mmCIF file of C-alpha atoms in Angstrom:
data_model
loop_
_atom_site.group_PDB
_atom_site.id
_atom_site.type_symbol
_atom_site.label_atom_id
_atom_site.label_comp_id
_atom_site.label_asym_id
_atom_site.label_seq_id
_atom_site.Cartn_x
_atom_site.Cartn_y
_atom_site.Cartn_z
ATOM 1 C CA UNK A 13 10.240 -7.882 8.935
ATOM 2 C CA UNK A 14 8.146 -9.076 5.843
ATOM 3 C CA UNK A 15 8.672 -12.074 3.563
ATOM 4 C CA UNK A 16 6.964 -13.785 0.993
ATOM 5 C CA UNK A 17 7.405 -17.268 -0.538
ATOM 6 C CA UNK A 18 7.433 -18.409 -3.346
ATOM 7 C CA UNK A 19 9.608 -15.362 -4.565
ATOM 8 C CA UNK A 20 10.853 -16.325 -7.997
ATOM 9 C CA UNK A 21 9.459 -18.235 -10.734
ATOM 10 C CA UNK A 22 10.679 -19.141 -14.290
ATOM 11 C CA UNK A 23 8.327 -18.034 -17.002
ATOM 12 C CA UNK A 24 8.974 -21.510 -18.843
ATOM 13 C CA UNK A 25 7.644 -23.166 -15.551
ATOM 14 C CA UNK A 26 4.925 -20.640 -14.491
ATOM 15 C CA UNK A 27 2.045 -22.925 -12.870
ATOM 16 C CA UNK A 28 0.540 -20.447 -10.448
ATOM 17 C CA UNK A 29 0.224 -16.662 -10.055
ATOM 18 C CA UNK A 30 1.450 -15.929 -6.240
ATOM 19 C CA UNK A 31 4.875 -15.724 -7.363
ATOM 20 C CA UNK A 32 6.534 -12.272 -6.629
ATOM 21 C CA UNK A 33 9.130 -12.195 -9.555
ATOM 22 C CA UNK A 34 8.709 -13.796 -12.910
ATOM 23 C CA UNK A 35 11.819 -14.032 -14.949
ATOM 24 C CA UNK A 36 13.162 -15.685 -18.071
ATOM 25 C CA UNK A 37 16.882 -15.671 -19.657
ATOM 26 C CA UNK A 38 16.888 -11.823 -20.436
ATOM 27 C CA UNK A 39 14.232 -9.922 -18.369
ATOM 28 C CA UNK A 40 12.038 -9.912 -15.356
ATOM 29 C CA UNK A 41 9.012 -8.014 -13.750
ATOM 30 C CA UNK A 42 7.193 -7.857 -10.486
ATOM 31 C CA UNK A 43 3.880 -9.131 -9.962
ATOM 32 C CA UNK A 44 1.046 -7.358 -8.095
ATOM 33 C CA UNK A 45 2.136 -9.450 -5.025
ATOM 34 C CA UNK A 46 5.884 -8.251 -5.341
ATOM 35 C CA UNK A 47 4.319 -4.693 -5.152
ATOM 36 C CA UNK A 48 2.436 -5.371 -2.266
ATOM 37 C CA UNK A 49 5.477 -6.520 -0.231
ATOM 38 C CA UNK A 50 7.550 -3.239 -0.847
ATOM 39 C CA UNK A 51 4.811 -1.523 1.174
ATOM 40 C CA UNK A 52 5.759 -3.767 3.892
ATOM 41 C CA UNK A 53 9.425 -3.931 3.796
ATOM 42 C CA UNK A 54 10.144 -0.499 3.594
ATOM 43 C CA UNK A 55 8.442 0.237 7.039
ATOM 44 C CA UNK A 56 10.000 -2.454 9.287
ATOM 45 C CA UNK A 57 10.696 -1.322 12.620
ATOM 46 C CA UNK A 58 7.340 0.364 12.832
ATOM 47 C CA UNK A 59 5.101 0.888 15.954
ATOM 48 C CA UNK A 60 1.488 -0.310 15.340
ATOM 49 C CA UNK A 61 -1.562 1.763 16.291
ATOM 50 C CA UNK A 62 -4.958 0.841 17.042
ATOM 51 C CA UNK A 63 -7.345 1.177 14.018
ATOM 52 C CA UNK A 64 -11.271 1.737 13.970
ATOM 53 C CA UNK A 65 -13.303 1.360 10.683
ATOM 54 C CA UNK A 66 -16.719 3.337 11.011
ATOM 55 C CA UNK A 67 -18.229 2.636 7.404
ATOM 56 C CA UNK A 68 -21.325 1.264 5.716
ATOM 57 C CA UNK A 69 -18.561 -0.749 3.756
ATOM 58 C CA UNK A 70 -16.522 -1.546 6.761
ATOM 59 C CA UNK A 71 -17.179 -5.659 5.417
ATOM 60 C CA UNK A 72 -14.930 -4.807 2.419
ATOM 61 C CA UNK A 73 -12.238 -2.992 4.128
ATOM 62 C CA UNK A 74 -9.256 -3.711 6.024
ATOM 63 C CA UNK A 75 -6.800 -1.231 7.696
ATOM 64 C CA UNK A 76 -3.824 -0.628 9.714
ATOM 65 C CA UNK A 77 -1.770 2.188 11.227
ATOM 66 C CA UNK A 78 1.896 2.637 12.025
ATOM 67 C CA UNK A 79 4.312 5.175 12.611
ATOM 68 C CA UNK A 80 7.665 4.596 11.057
ATOM 69 C CA UNK A 81 10.877 6.578 10.225
ATOM 70 C CA UNK A 82 13.178 6.707 7.155
ATOM 71 C CA UNK A 83 16.350 8.496 6.970
ATOM 72 C CA UNK A 84 14.897 11.987 7.490
ATOM 73 C CA UNK A 85 11.349 11.655 8.522
ATOM 74 C CA UNK A 86 8.555 10.196 10.797
ATOM 75 C CA UNK A 87 5.486 8.928 9.103
ATOM 76 C CA UNK A 88 2.218 7.922 10.241
ATOM 77 C CA UNK A 89 1.097 5.412 7.598
ATOM 78 C CA UNK A 90 -2.411 4.373 7.164
ATOM 79 C CA UNK A 91 -2.952 1.235 5.050
ATOM 80 C CA UNK A 92 -6.383 0.476 3.774
ATOM 81 C CA UNK A 93 -7.365 -2.454 1.628
ATOM 82 C CA UNK A 94 -10.597 -2.027 -0.371
ATOM 83 C CA UNK A 95 -11.410 -5.427 -1.597
ATOM 84 C CA UNK A 96 -14.928 -4.569 -2.663
ATOM 85 C CA UNK A 97 -16.469 -3.624 -6.025
ATOM 86 C CA UNK A 98 -17.586 0.043 -4.989
ATOM 87 C CA UNK A 99 -15.570 3.141 -4.472
ATOM 88 C CA UNK A 100 -15.721 4.206 -0.680
ATOM 89 C CA UNK A 101 -15.436 7.789 0.767
ATOM 90 C CA UNK A 102 -14.085 7.880 4.275
ATOM 91 C CA UNK A 103 -13.080 10.585 6.664
ATOM 92 C CA UNK A 104 -9.714 9.596 8.136
ATOM 93 C CA UNK A 105 -9.067 10.903 11.517
ATOM 94 C CA UNK A 106 -5.879 10.447 13.512
ATOM 95 C CA UNK A 107 -6.563 11.642 17.148
ATOM 96 C CA UNK A 108 -4.428 12.151 19.912
ATOM 97 C CA UNK A 109 -1.292 13.354 17.549
ATOM 98 C CA UNK A 110 1.491 14.903 19.532
ATOM 99 C CA UNK A 111 2.955 16.402 16.366
ATOM 100 C CA UNK A 112 1.350 18.380 13.517
ATOM 101 C CA UNK A 113 1.074 16.860 10.077
ATOM 102 C CA UNK A 114 3.446 18.203 7.303
ATOM 103 C CA UNK A 115 1.728 18.316 3.882
ATOM 104 C CA UNK A 116 4.916 19.223 2.021
ATOM 105 C CA UNK A 117 6.190 15.714 2.783
ATOM 106 C CA UNK A 118 3.041 13.751 2.727
ATOM 107 C CA UNK A 119 1.951 11.460 0.348
ATOM 108 C CA UNK A 120 -0.579 8.637 -0.926
ATOM 109 C CA UNK A 121 0.239 5.585 -2.996
ATOM 110 C CA UNK A 122 -2.496 3.495 -4.759
ATOM 111 C CA UNK A 123 -1.869 -0.022 -5.933
ATOM 112 C CA UNK A 124 -5.052 -0.988 -8.274
ATOM 113 C CA UNK A 125 -6.068 -1.818 -11.545
ATOM 114 C CA UNK A 126 -9.308 -1.577 -13.768
ATOM 115 C CA UNK A 127 -9.801 -5.516 -13.372
ATOM 116 C CA UNK A 128 -9.229 -7.184 -10.051
ATOM 117 C CA UNK A 129 -7.444 -10.095 -11.762
ATOM 118 C CA UNK A 130 -5.076 -8.318 -13.837
ATOM 119 C CA UNK A 131 -1.468 -9.309 -13.774
ATOM 120 C CA UNK A 132 1.747 -7.921 -14.947
ATOM 121 C CA UNK A 133 3.506 -9.704 -18.081
ATOM 122 C CA UNK A 134 6.722 -9.244 -20.306
ATOM 123 C CA UNK A 135 4.478 -7.273 -22.570
ATOM 124 C CA UNK A 136 3.183 -4.835 -20.044
ATOM 125 C CA UNK A 137 5.373 -5.234 -16.836
ATOM 126 C CA UNK A 138 3.866 -2.130 -15.200
ATOM 127 C CA UNK A 139 0.365 -2.872 -15.746
ATOM 128 C CA UNK A 140 -0.427 -3.066 -12.064
ATOM 129 C CA UNK A 141 2.055 -1.001 -10.161
ATOM 130 C CA UNK A 142 1.915 1.449 -7.329
ATOM 131 C CA UNK A 143 1.276 5.017 -8.176
ATOM 132 C CA UNK A 144 2.578 7.609 -5.433
ATOM 133 C CA UNK A 145 1.676 11.232 -5.437
ATOM 134 C CA UNK A 146 1.635 14.277 -3.076
ATOM 135 C CA UNK A 147 -1.204 14.586 -0.486
ATOM 136 C CA UNK A 148 -1.893 18.284 -0.469
ATOM 137 C CA UNK A 149 -4.871 17.685 2.070
ATOM 138 C CA UNK A 150 -2.709 15.821 4.580
ATOM 139 C CA UNK A 151 -4.047 16.757 8.198
ATOM 140 C CA UNK A 152 -5.295 14.997 11.307
ATOM 141 C CA UNK A 153 -8.646 14.756 9.569
ATOM 142 C CA UNK A 154 -9.088 14.578 5.790
ATOM 143 C CA UNK A 155 -11.360 12.916 3.254
ATOM 144 C CA UNK A 156 -10.057 9.742 1.524
ATOM 145 C CA UNK A 157 -11.542 8.218 -1.638
ATOM 146 C CA UNK A 158 -10.836 4.145 -1.938
ATOM 147 C CA UNK A 159 -11.077 2.988 -5.402
ATOM 148 C CA UNK A 160 -12.565 -0.835 -5.771
ATOM 149 C CA UNK A 161 -10.146 -3.381 -5.369
ATOM 150 C CA UNK A 162 -7.296 -1.095 -4.286
ATOM 151 C CA UNK A 163 -4.580 -1.018 -1.786
ATOM 152 C CA UNK A 164 -3.979 2.836 -0.425
ATOM 153 C CA UNK A 165 -1.272 3.869 1.777
ATOM 154 C CA UNK A 166 -1.401 7.291 3.258
ATOM 155 C CA UNK A 167 1.904 8.317 4.597
ATOM 156 C CA UNK A 168 1.450 11.470 6.883
ATOM 157 C CA UNK A 169 4.828 13.314 7.607
ATOM 158 C CA UNK A 170 4.955 14.097 11.304
ATOM 159 C CA UNK A 171 6.725 17.201 12.710
ATOM 160 C CA UNK A 172 7.730 14.796 15.501
ATOM 161 C CA UNK A 173 6.714 11.340 17.036
ATOM 162 C CA UNK A 174 3.509 11.304 18.965
ATOM 163 C CA UNK A 175 1.173 8.396 20.271
ATOM 164 C CA UNK A 176 -2.123 8.196 18.168
ATOM 165 C CA UNK A 177 -5.376 6.456 17.550
ATOM 166 C CA UNK A 178 -6.578 6.446 13.943
ATOM 167 C CA UNK A 179 -10.151 6.437 13.225
ATOM 168 C CA UNK A 180 -11.708 5.744 9.942
#
């Protein structure tokens, strides 16, 4: 389960920015906090797996790995936050998979902005939003580039469920 508070704020009474959804009498938009919550809400019922970070930037990275099932597929989801000012290149290695990785159904989603304090607004409600794209390089071992101040989710579609350890 994923939850978040405070959830709603009226634009006429906004005193701080952690609210997830901003509204007025005729429109609304999701904040970056709202978009972060969507990553956790859609994979409820997941199995958590151990993760190791091996990088000179490990002080500015946080990661988790889960397997989860949607209506059709099973995924290994590796979520990595780069809260530092540098681009980080990593090798992602999922060892011990009992299933192959299907590149045609795998994807990467990145939530970031050019400035770490950017917020959405009624004038630009999608300034900070997740961008999802196919992951043609999806494999048990692959190269990953994490842009500064970003949340990146690698969804590796699995041919079948298996136990794993994700190394980064």
